[in-house]
Coordinates of C-alpha atoms in Angstrom, one line a residue:
M1 CA 117.6 125.2 108.3
N2 CA 118.4 125.3 104.6
I3 CA 121.9 126.5 103.9
K4 CA 122.1 128.1 100.4
K5 CA 125.4 129.8 99.8
L6 CA 128.8 130.0 101.7
Q7 CA 131.5 132.6 100.9
L8 CA 134.9 132.7 102.6
E9 CA 137.6 135.3 102.2
N10 CA 141.1 134.8 103.8
F11 CA 139.6 132.0 105.9
K12 CA 142.1 129.3 106.8
C13 CA 143.7 128.3 103.5
F14 CA 141.0 129.9 101.3
E15 CA 141.8 133.3 99.8
H16 CA 138.3 133.2 98.3
L17 CA 135.7 130.4 98.3
E18 CA 132.2 130.5 97.0
I19 CA 130.0 127.4 97.0
D20 CA 126.3 127.2 96.2
F21 CA 124.9 124.2 98.0
E22 CA 121.6 124.3 96.1
D23 CA 123.7 123.6 92.9
I24 CA 125.1 120.3 94.3
P25 CA 122.2 118.1 95.6
G26 CA 123.1 114.5 96.3
L27 CA 126.2 112.7 97.5
Y28 CA 129.6 114.3 96.9
Q29 CA 133.1 113.4 97.9
I30 CA 135.5 116.2 99.0
K31 CA 139.0 115.1 98.1
G32 CA 142.4 116.6 98.2
N33 CA 145.9 116.3 99.7
I34 CA 146.4 116.5 103.4
G35 CA 146.3 120.2 104.5
S36 CA 144.6 121.3 101.2
G37 CA 141.6 122.7 103.1
K38 CA 138.9 119.9 103.0
S39 CA 138.0 120.3 106.7
S40 CA 138.2 124.1 106.4
M41 CA 134.9 124.0 104.6
A42 CA 133.2 122.5 107.7
E43 CA 134.8 125.0 109.9
G44 CA 133.7 127.8 107.6
I45 CA 130.0 126.6 107.9
L46 CA 130.2 126.4 111.7
Y47 CA 131.9 129.8 112.1
S48 CA 129.7 131.6 109.7
I49 CA 126.6 130.5 111.6
Y50 CA 127.7 130.3 115.2
G51 CA 130.7 132.7 115.3
T52 CA 133.1 130.3 117.1
I53 CA 135.1 127.1 116.5
N54 CA 135.7 125.0 119.6
G55 CA 139.3 125.1 120.7
K56 CA 140.3 127.9 118.3
K57 CA 140.6 131.7 118.5
N58 CA 139.4 133.9 115.7
G59 CA 143.0 134.8 114.8
D60 CA 143.7 131.0 114.1
L61 CA 141.1 131.1 111.4
I62 CA 142.7 133.8 109.3
R63 CA 144.7 132.8 106.3
W64 CA 148.5 132.9 106.9
G65 CA 150.0 136.2 105.8
T66 CA 146.8 138.2 106.2
K67 CA 145.3 140.1 109.1
H68 CA 141.6 140.2 108.1
G69 CA 139.1 137.7 106.8
K70 CA 135.4 137.6 106.1
T71 CA 132.6 135.0 106.0
H72 CA 129.1 135.2 104.3
I73 CA 126.4 132.7 104.6
S74 CA 122.8 132.8 103.4
L75 CA 120.1 130.4 104.7
T76 CA 116.5 130.0 105.5
S77 CA 115.3 129.0 108.9
K78 CA 111.9 129.1 110.6
G79 CA 110.4 130.7 107.6
H80 CA 112.9 133.5 107.4
E81 CA 115.5 134.5 104.9
I82 CA 118.7 135.0 106.9
V83 CA 122.1 136.5 105.9
I84 CA 125.0 136.5 108.3
D85 CA 128.2 138.4 107.6
R86 CA 131.2 138.2 109.9
E87 CA 134.7 139.7 110.0
L88 CA 137.8 138.1 111.4
N89 CA 140.5 140.3 112.7
S90 CA 143.9 139.3 114.2
Y91 CA 143.5 142.0 116.8
G92 CA 140.4 143.7 118.4
Q93 CA 136.8 142.9 117.7
S94 CA 135.4 140.8 114.9
P95 CA 132.1 142.4 114.1
M96 CA 129.0 140.7 112.7
T97 CA 125.9 141.8 110.9
V98 CA 122.7 139.8 110.5
F99 CA 119.8 140.5 108.0
I100 CA 116.4 138.9 108.7
D101 CA 114.2 139.0 105.6
G102 CA 116.3 141.8 104.2
E103 CA 116.2 143.9 107.4
P104 CA 119.2 144.4 109.6
M105 CA 118.9 142.9 113.1
A106 CA 119.3 145.7 115.7
C107 CA 121.0 144.5 119.0
P108 CA 123.0 146.3 121.7
D109 CA 126.0 144.1 121.2
K110 CA 127.4 141.1 119.4
R111 CA 126.8 138.6 122.1
F112 CA 123.1 139.6 122.4
M113 CA 122.8 139.4 118.6
Q114 CA 124.2 135.9 118.5
N115 CA 122.1 134.7 121.3
M116 CA 118.9 136.1 119.7
L117 CA 119.9 134.6 116.4
E118 CA 120.3 131.1 117.9
T119 CA 117.2 131.2 120.1
E120 CA 114.7 133.1 117.9
Y121 CA 115.7 132.2 114.3
L122 CA 117.9 129.1 114.0
D123 CA 116.0 125.8 114.2
V124 CA 119.2 123.7 114.5
T125 CA 121.3 124.1 117.7
R126 CA 125.1 124.3 117.7
Q127 CA 125.3 120.9 119.3
V128 CA 123.0 119.2 116.8
M129 CA 124.9 120.9 114.0
E130 CA 128.2 119.5 115.3
L131 CA 126.9 116.1 116.2
L132 CA 124.6 115.4 113.2
C133 CA 125.2 117.9 110.4
V134 CA 128.9 118.9 110.2
I135 CA 130.7 116.0 111.7
S136 CA 134.5 115.8 112.1
F137 CA 135.4 112.2 113.2
N138 CA 138.6 113.5 114.8
N139 CA 136.7 115.9 117.0
F140 CA 133.6 113.8 117.6
T141 CA 132.6 113.0 121.1
S142 CA 132.3 109.2 121.3
L143 CA 128.6 108.4 121.7
S144 CA 129.6 105.0 123.1
Q145 CA 131.3 106.6 126.1
M146 CA 129.1 109.5 127.0
N147 CA 128.7 110.4 130.6
T148 CA 125.2 111.1 132.2
K149 CA 125.4 114.9 131.6
T150 CA 126.6 114.6 127.9
T151 CA 123.9 111.9 127.2
R152 CA 121.2 114.1 128.6
M153 CA 122.3 117.1 126.5
F154 CA 122.5 114.9 123.4
L155 CA 119.0 113.5 123.9
D156 CA 117.6 116.9 124.7
N157 CA 119.1 118.5 121.5
V158 CA 118.8 115.7 119.0
L159 CA 115.7 113.8 120.1
G160 CA 113.8 117.0 121.0
L161 CA 113.5 115.9 124.7
D162 CA 114.5 119.4 125.9
L163 CA 110.8 120.3 126.2
V164 CA 110.2 117.2 128.3
T165 CA 113.2 117.9 130.3
T166 CA 112.1 121.5 130.9
Y167 CA 108.7 120.4 132.1
Q168 CA 110.3 117.8 134.3
D169 CA 112.8 120.3 135.7
N170 CA 110.0 122.8 136.4
A171 CA 108.0 120.1 138.3
K172 CA 111.1 119.1 140.3
E173 CA 111.8 122.7 141.1
L174 CA 108.3 123.3 142.3
A175 CA 108.3 120.1 144.3
A176 CA 111.6 121.1 145.9
T177 CA 110.4 124.6 146.6
H178 CA 107.3 123.3 148.4
N179 CA 109.2 120.6 150.2
L180 CA 111.7 123.2 151.5
A181 CA 108.9 125.4 152.6
A182 CA 107.2 122.5 154.4
T183 CA 110.5 121.6 156.1
R184 CA 110.9 125.1 157.3
D185 CA 107.3 125.2 158.6
K186 CA 107.8 121.9 160.4
I187 CA 111.0 123.1 162.1
Q188 CA 109.3 126.3 163.2
I189 CA 106.2 124.4 164.4
E190 CA 108.4 122.1 166.5
A191 CA 110.3 125.1 167.9
L192 CA 107.1 126.8 168.9
Q193 CA 105.6 123.7 170.4
N194 CA 108.7 123.2 172.5
E195 CA 108.5 126.9 173.5
R196 CA 104.9 126.4 174.5
R197 CA 105.7 123.3 176.6
R198 CA 108.6 125.0 178.4
G199 CA 106.5 128.2 179.0
T200 CA 109.6 130.3 178.6
M201 CA 112.2 131.1 176.0
L202 CA 115.1 132.0 178.3
P203 CA 116.2 130.1 181.4
G204 CA 117.9 133.1 182.9
S205 CA 119.7 136.3 182.2
P206 CA 123.5 136.4 182.2
E207 CA 125.3 138.4 184.9
G208 CA 126.9 141.7 184.2
D209 CA 126.2 145.4 183.7
M210 CA 126.1 146.6 180.1
N211 CA 127.7 150.0 180.9
E212 CA 130.6 148.4 182.8
V213 CA 131.3 146.0 180.0
Q214 CA 131.2 148.7 177.3
N215 CA 133.7 150.8 179.3
S216 CA 136.0 147.9 179.7
I217 CA 135.9 147.3 175.9
T218 CA 136.7 151.0 175.2
N219 CA 139.7 150.9 177.6
L220 CA 141.0 147.7 176.0
K221 CA 140.7 149.3 172.5
K222 CA 142.7 152.4 173.7
S223 CA 145.5 150.2 175.2
I224 CA 145.8 148.2 172.0
Q225 CA 145.9 151.4 169.9
N226 CA 148.6 152.9 172.1
L227 CA 150.7 149.8 171.7
K228 CA 150.3 150.0 167.9
N229 CA 151.2 153.7 167.8
E230 CA 154.4 153.1 169.8
A231 CA 155.4 150.2 167.6
S232 CA 154.6 152.3 164.5
K233 CA 156.9 155.1 165.7
A234 CA 159.7 152.7 166.4
E235 CA 159.3 151.0 163.0
K236 CA 159.2 154.4 161.2
K237 CA 162.5 155.4 162.8
L238 CA 164.1 152.2 161.8
K239 CA 162.8 152.5 158.2
E240 CA 164.3 156.0 158.0
Q241 CA 167.6 154.6 159.0
A242 CA 167.1 151.8 156.4
V243 CA 166.5 154.4 153.7
Q244 CA 169.8 156.1 154.5
F245 CA 171.7 152.8 154.2
Q246 CA 169.9 152.0 151.0
D247 CA 170.9 155.4 149.5
Q248 CA 174.5 154.7 150.7
R249 CA 174.4 151.3 149.0
Q250 CA 173.1 152.8 145.8
M251 CA 176.0 155.2 145.8
I252 CA 178.4 152.3 146.4
V253 CA 176.8 150.3 143.5
A254 CA 177.2 153.3 141.2
K255 CA 180.8 153.8 142.3
K256 CA 181.5 150.1 141.6
A257 CA 179.9 150.4 138.2
E258 CA 182.2 153.4 137.5
I259 CA 185.3 151.5 138.7
T260 CA 184.4 148.5 136.6
A261 CA 183.9 150.6 133.5
I262 CA 187.3 152.3 134.0
G263 CA 188.8 148.9 134.7
K264 CA 187.5 147.5 131.4
R265 CA 188.9 150.5 129.5
L266 CA 192.3 150.1 131.2
A267 CA 192.3 146.4 130.4
G268 CA 191.6 147.1 126.8
E269 CA 194.4 149.7 126.7
I270 CA 196.9 147.4 128.4
K271 CA 196.0 144.6 126.0
F272 CA 196.5 146.9 123.1
I273 CA 199.9 148.1 124.3
E274 CA 201.1 144.6 125.0
R275 CA 200.5 143.6 121.4
G276 CA 203.6 145.8 120.5
K277 CA 202.3 146.7 117.0
C278 CA 199.2 148.4 115.8
P279 CA 196.9 145.8 114.1
T280 CA 195.7 148.4 111.6
C281 CA 198.8 150.1 110.4
G282 CA 201.6 147.8 111.8
A283 CA 203.4 150.6 113.6
D284 CA 205.2 150.1 116.9
I285 CA 203.2 150.9 120.0
D286 CA 204.7 153.1 122.7
Q287 CA 205.4 150.8 125.7
S288 CA 206.4 153.6 128.1
H289 CA 202.9 153.9 129.7
L290 CA 202.3 150.2 130.2
E291 CA 203.6 149.9 133.8
A292 CA 201.7 153.1 134.8
K293 CA 198.5 151.7 133.4
K294 CA 199.0 148.4 135.2
K295 CA 199.5 150.3 138.5
E296 CA 196.4 152.3 137.8
R297 CA 194.5 149.0 137.2
D298 CA 195.8 147.5 140.5
L299 CA 194.7 150.6 142.4
L300 CA 191.2 150.3 140.8
R301 CA 191.0 146.7 142.0
E302 CA 191.9 147.7 145.5
S303 CA 189.3 150.4 145.3
L304 CA 186.7 147.9 144.1
K305 CA 187.5 145.6 147.1
D306 CA 186.9 148.6 149.4
Q307 CA 183.6 149.3 147.8
N308 CA 182.6 145.7 148.1
T309 CA 183.4 145.8 151.8
L310 CA 181.3 149.0 152.2
E311 CA 178.4 147.4 150.4
A312 CA 178.6 144.3 152.6
N313 CA 178.5 146.5 155.7
C314 CA 175.4 148.3 154.3
N315 CA 173.7 145.0 153.7
A316 CA 174.5 143.8 157.2
K317 CA 173.1 146.9 158.7
L318 CA 169.9 146.6 156.6
K319 CA 169.5 143.0 157.8
T320 CA 169.9 144.2 161.4
I321 CA 167.3 146.8 160.9
E322 CA 165.0 144.3 159.2
A323 CA 165.4 141.9 162.2
E324 CA 164.6 144.8 164.6
V325 CA 161.4 145.6 162.6
N326 CA 160.4 142.0 162.8
S327 CA 161.1 141.9 166.5
I328 CA 158.8 145.0 166.9
H329 CA 156.0 143.1 165.0
V330 CA 156.5 140.0 167.2
D331 CA 156.6 142.0 170.4
L332 CA 153.4 143.9 169.3
A333 CA 151.6 140.7 168.5
N334 CA 152.5 139.2 171.8
K335 CA 151.4 142.2 173.8
T336 CA 148.2 142.8 172.0
K337 CA 147.2 139.1 172.0
T338 CA 146.3 139.1 175.7
L339 CA 144.4 142.4 175.4
E340 CA 142.5 141.1 172.3
E341 CA 141.5 137.9 174.1
D342 CA 140.2 140.0 177.0
M343 CA 138.3 142.2 174.7
K344 CA 136.8 139.1 172.9
Q345 CA 135.5 137.9 176.2
Q346 CA 134.0 141.2 177.0
N347 CA 132.4 141.4 173.5
N348 CA 130.9 137.9 174.2
V349 CA 129.5 139.1 177.5
R350 CA 128.0 142.2 175.8
A351 CA 126.5 140.1 173.0
L352 CA 124.9 137.8 175.6
L353 CA 123.5 140.7 177.5
K354 CA 122.1 142.3 174.4
A355 CA 120.7 139.0 173.2
S356 CA 119.1 138.4 176.6
E357 CA 117.3 141.7 176.4
E358 CA 116.1 141.1 172.9
I359 CA 114.9 137.6 173.7
K360 CA 113.0 138.8 176.7
K361 CA 111.3 141.5 174.7
F362 CA 110.5 139.0 172.0
K363 CA 109.2 136.5 174.5
E364 CA 106.7 139.1 175.9
E365 CA 105.4 139.9 172.4
R366 CA 105.5 136.4 171.1
L367 CA 103.7 134.4 173.7
A368 CA 100.5 136.4 173.2
A369 CA 100.1 135.3 169.5
L370 CA 101.7 131.8 169.8
E371 CA 98.5 129.7 169.4
E372 CA 97.3 131.6 166.4
E373 CA 100.6 131.4 164.6
L374 CA 100.9 127.6 165.3
S375 CA 97.5 127.1 163.7
Q376 CA 98.5 129.1 160.6
L377 CA 101.8 127.4 160.3
Q378 CA 100.2 124.0 160.5
K379 CA 97.8 124.9 157.7
T380 CA 100.6 126.2 155.5
Y381 CA 102.7 123.1 156.3
N382 CA 99.9 120.8 155.2
E383 CA 99.4 122.7 151.9
N384 CA 103.1 122.6 151.1
E385 CA 103.3 118.9 151.9
M386 CA 100.4 118.2 149.5
K387 CA 101.8 120.3 146.7
S388 CA 105.3 118.8 147.1
S389 CA 103.9 115.3 146.8
K390 CA 101.8 116.2 143.7
Y391 CA 104.7 117.9 141.9
S392 CA 107.1 115.0 142.7
E393 CA 104.6 112.6 141.3
L394 CA 104.2 114.8 138.2
S395 CA 108.0 115.0 137.7
S396 CA 108.2 111.2 138.0
I397 CA 105.5 110.7 135.4
I398 CA 107.2 113.1 133.0
G399 CA 110.7 111.8 133.6
T400 CA 109.8 108.1 133.4
T401 CA 106.6 107.5 131.6
I402 CA 106.7 110.2 128.9
R403 CA 110.5 110.1 128.4
S404 CA 110.6 106.3 128.4
K405 CA 107.8 106.2 125.8
I406 CA 109.9 108.5 123.5
M407 CA 113.0 106.4 124.1
E408 CA 111.1 103.2 123.5
G409 CA 110.2 104.5 120.1
I410 CA 113.7 105.8 119.0
V411 CA 116.2 103.4 120.7
P412 CA 115.1 100.2 118.8
V413 CA 115.4 102.1 115.5
I414 CA 118.9 103.2 116.3
N415 CA 119.8 99.7 117.5
K416 CA 118.4 98.2 114.4
Y417 CA 120.6 100.3 112.2
C418 CA 123.6 99.7 114.4
K419 CA 123.3 96.0 114.0
L420 CA 122.5 96.3 110.2
L421 CA 125.5 98.5 109.6
S422 CA 127.8 96.4 111.7
E423 CA 126.8 93.3 109.7
S424 CA 127.3 95.2 106.4
V425 CA 131.0 95.9 107.2
G426 CA 131.6 92.3 108.5
M427 CA 131.8 93.1 112.2
D428 CA 130.9 90.1 114.5
F429 CA 130.0 92.6 117.3
Y430 CA 127.7 95.6 117.3
P431 CA 126.8 98.5 119.6
A432 CA 123.3 98.8 121.2
F433 CA 121.7 101.3 123.5
D434 CA 119.5 100.6 126.5
S435 CA 116.4 102.6 127.5
E436 CA 118.7 105.2 129.3
F437 CA 120.8 105.5 126.1
D438 CA 123.8 103.9 127.7
C439 CA 125.8 102.0 125.0
G440 CA 126.9 98.4 125.3
I441 CA 128.9 96.3 122.9
H442 CA 127.3 92.9 122.0
R443 CA 128.8 89.8 120.4
G444 CA 125.9 87.5 119.8
S445 CA 124.0 87.1 123.1
T446 CA 127.1 88.2 125.1
E447 CA 128.0 91.7 126.1
V448 CA 131.7 92.6 125.9
S449 CA 133.6 95.5 127.6
R450 CA 134.1 98.7 125.6
A451 CA 137.6 98.7 127.0
S452 CA 138.4 95.3 125.5
L453 CA 138.1 96.7 121.9
S454 CA 141.2 97.9 120.1
T455 CA 141.6 101.5 119.1
G456 CA 140.5 100.6 115.5
Q457 CA 137.5 98.7 116.7
G458 CA 136.5 101.5 119.0
K459 CA 136.6 104.0 116.1
M460 CA 134.6 101.5 114.0
V461 CA 132.0 101.3 116.7
D462 CA 131.8 105.2 116.8
T463 CA 131.5 105.2 113.0
I464 CA 128.7 102.7 113.1
I465 CA 126.8 104.7 115.8
I466 CA 127.2 108.0 114.0
L467 CA 125.9 106.5 110.7
A468 CA 123.1 104.7 112.5
I469 CA 121.9 108.0 114.0
L470 CA 122.4 109.7 110.7
V471 CA 120.1 107.4 108.9
S472 CA 117.5 107.1 111.7
I473 CA 117.5 110.5 113.3
A474 CA 119.6 113.0 111.3
K475 CA 117.5 112.7 108.2
H476 CA 114.7 114.3 110.3
V477 CA 117.0 117.1 111.5
N478 CA 116.0 120.3 109.7
C479 CA 119.3 121.0 107.9
N480 CA 119.9 120.3 104.2
I481 CA 123.6 119.6 104.6
A482 CA 125.4 116.7 106.1
L483 CA 129.2 117.0 106.0
L484 CA 131.1 113.9 107.2
D485 CA 134.8 114.6 107.7
E486 CA 137.0 111.4 107.6
L487 CA 134.1 109.3 108.9
M488 CA 135.0 106.2 106.9
S489 CA 138.8 106.4 107.2
N490 CA 138.9 103.0 109.1
L491 CA 136.9 101.0 106.5
D492 CA 137.9 99.0 103.5
N493 CA 136.5 99.7 100.0
E494 CA 133.6 97.2 100.2
A495 CA 132.5 98.4 103.6
R496 CA 132.6 102.1 102.5
S497 CA 130.5 101.3 99.4
Q498 CA 127.9 99.5 101.5
L499 CA 127.7 102.3 104.0
L500 CA 127.5 104.9 101.2
F501 CA 124.6 103.0 99.7
V502 CA 122.8 103.0 103.0
I503 CA 123.4 106.8 103.5
R504 CA 122.3 107.6 100.0
Q505 CA 119.1 105.4 100.4
Y506 CA 118.0 107.0 103.7
M507 CA 119.1 110.6 103.3
K508 CA 118.0 111.4 99.7
D509 CA 116.8 114.9 100.6
K510 CA 120.1 116.2 101.8
T511 CA 123.3 117.4 100.2
I512 CA 125.9 114.9 101.7
L513 CA 129.5 115.9 101.5
I514 CA 132.0 113.2 102.5
V515 CA 135.6 114.2 103.2
S516 CA 137.8 111.3 102.5
H517 CA 141.4 110.6 101.3
Q518 CA 140.3 107.2 99.9
E519 CA 138.7 106.7 96.5
L520 CA 135.0 106.2 97.0
D521 CA 132.8 104.2 94.7
R522 CA 131.8 106.6 91.9
A523 CA 128.6 104.6 91.3
T524 CA 127.3 105.8 94.6
L525 CA 128.4 109.5 94.1
D526 CA 126.8 112.4 92.3
G527 CA 130.1 114.1 92.0
V528 CA 133.5 115.1 93.4
I529 CA 134.6 118.4 94.9
K530 CA 138.4 118.7 94.5
V531 CA 140.4 121.0 96.8
T532 CA 143.8 122.0 95.5
R533 CA 146.4 124.6 96.4
D534 CA 148.2 126.9 94.0
A535 CA 151.8 128.2 94.1
N536 CA 150.7 130.9 96.6
N537 CA 149.4 128.1 99.0
S538 CA 145.8 129.3 98.4
A539 CA 143.1 126.7 98.2
S540 CA 140.5 126.5 95.5
L541 CA 137.6 124.2 94.6
S542 CA 136.6 122.5 91.4
I543 CA 133.3 120.5 91.2
E544 CA 132.9 117.6 88.9
K545 CA 129.3 116.3 88.5
F546 CA 128.7 112.8 87.3
T547 CA 126.1 112.0 84.7
K548 CA 123.7 109.3 85.8

């Protein structure tokens, strides 16, 4: 994958960004204040190609104060010229269009289009891009603490072991399929052999008449339904009464609300009269109606108490009705329980009678062809056993011999750079991977626990591993860009310069962009990309190329 040009509109802090990666070959530092938008370039690349950013919704990627954004990226991959245009919308869909060699890609929906783009046209997977091309140290999965599943995914994607894994999985699946078939054949053979030895499949038929059992079940069903109908009628009557009391309670509540509203008005009038003078004009207020209004207020209070009593009575009656309904349910459950148990027993008898008839019929038909079927099953069993053994052996060869040969070739290279880079930054310990790609921390000839490292030392180990993989593997990844976001934030100036020298030496054919707040050694750089924000809080880029 060769990324040519990236354009962002209203993406994160960028109102407009356009960068031509073919114009900046070499090693560049991206610098700027915290929050200026340095890491947003990495997110812009990932979103433009893959359509999502882990842990973020599309709306989170739109510049503050706007509702729409766009991304445009042009690249070449697998011999095709590819252009991907995406829209970002705060609400609704965020459509995309893809052009392959100038022709629009026709797909039924966006998900299908993205899947086809990644499987058919992109030669760098999303995981490889995030692990080895656009690396954010803050979001990086620690390679020294990967679990079995993560390790396998990493090796499959980065070392190209996915094809080996596919063949191994196919062999395992075929072995399991034939083993399962052989197991089933064996179980059936043993069952038929036991049947042949016994000379019969059924010791005896259960007692009972099918018609009598069916009539009993029918009568029990009718009895249960009658009980349910009676209970339903009683419950319906009680619920009708409950509706009446609920309506009565609603009327009481409405009456209380009316009394309360009148009371509030009277309280306001009484308070106004008791002032004696008008607060607006200062005139005397007529006091002659004060006592009458107080009496009216007292009457309202008494009326409110009466309404409260009536409401309480309604609530009590509703609770009584509810208790009676529950009692009906409990009584119905108790009465039907015995009947249902009887019906269950009758159903069991019916099932036994039916099974007995079917087994007897099967017995008569089965015994005639028993010997022939046993012979055929034995032949099939032997074939499945043989195939299961061969595919298991093949899976073992693929999973151990072939995979281990690949690992034997790449692990020592990674370990060599891990030790070299550790020594270059003055560490007296270094990470090293075994043949299963499990990481250990070594200090001389002694292995130390990963948990015994400080937080800073742990981050240093991850930095060393990332850089070791970059110089040993990532240089072979078919992507022209490596963006390292705060990868060297834990190193001193001398260590950074030494590591930059190593990266530059082993990754000459890539555009390497290093996001860092620290000043990097200008002698190792080809230029600096400065990210600044204007008065409108919009980010912009300026590129300074160094003359060598």
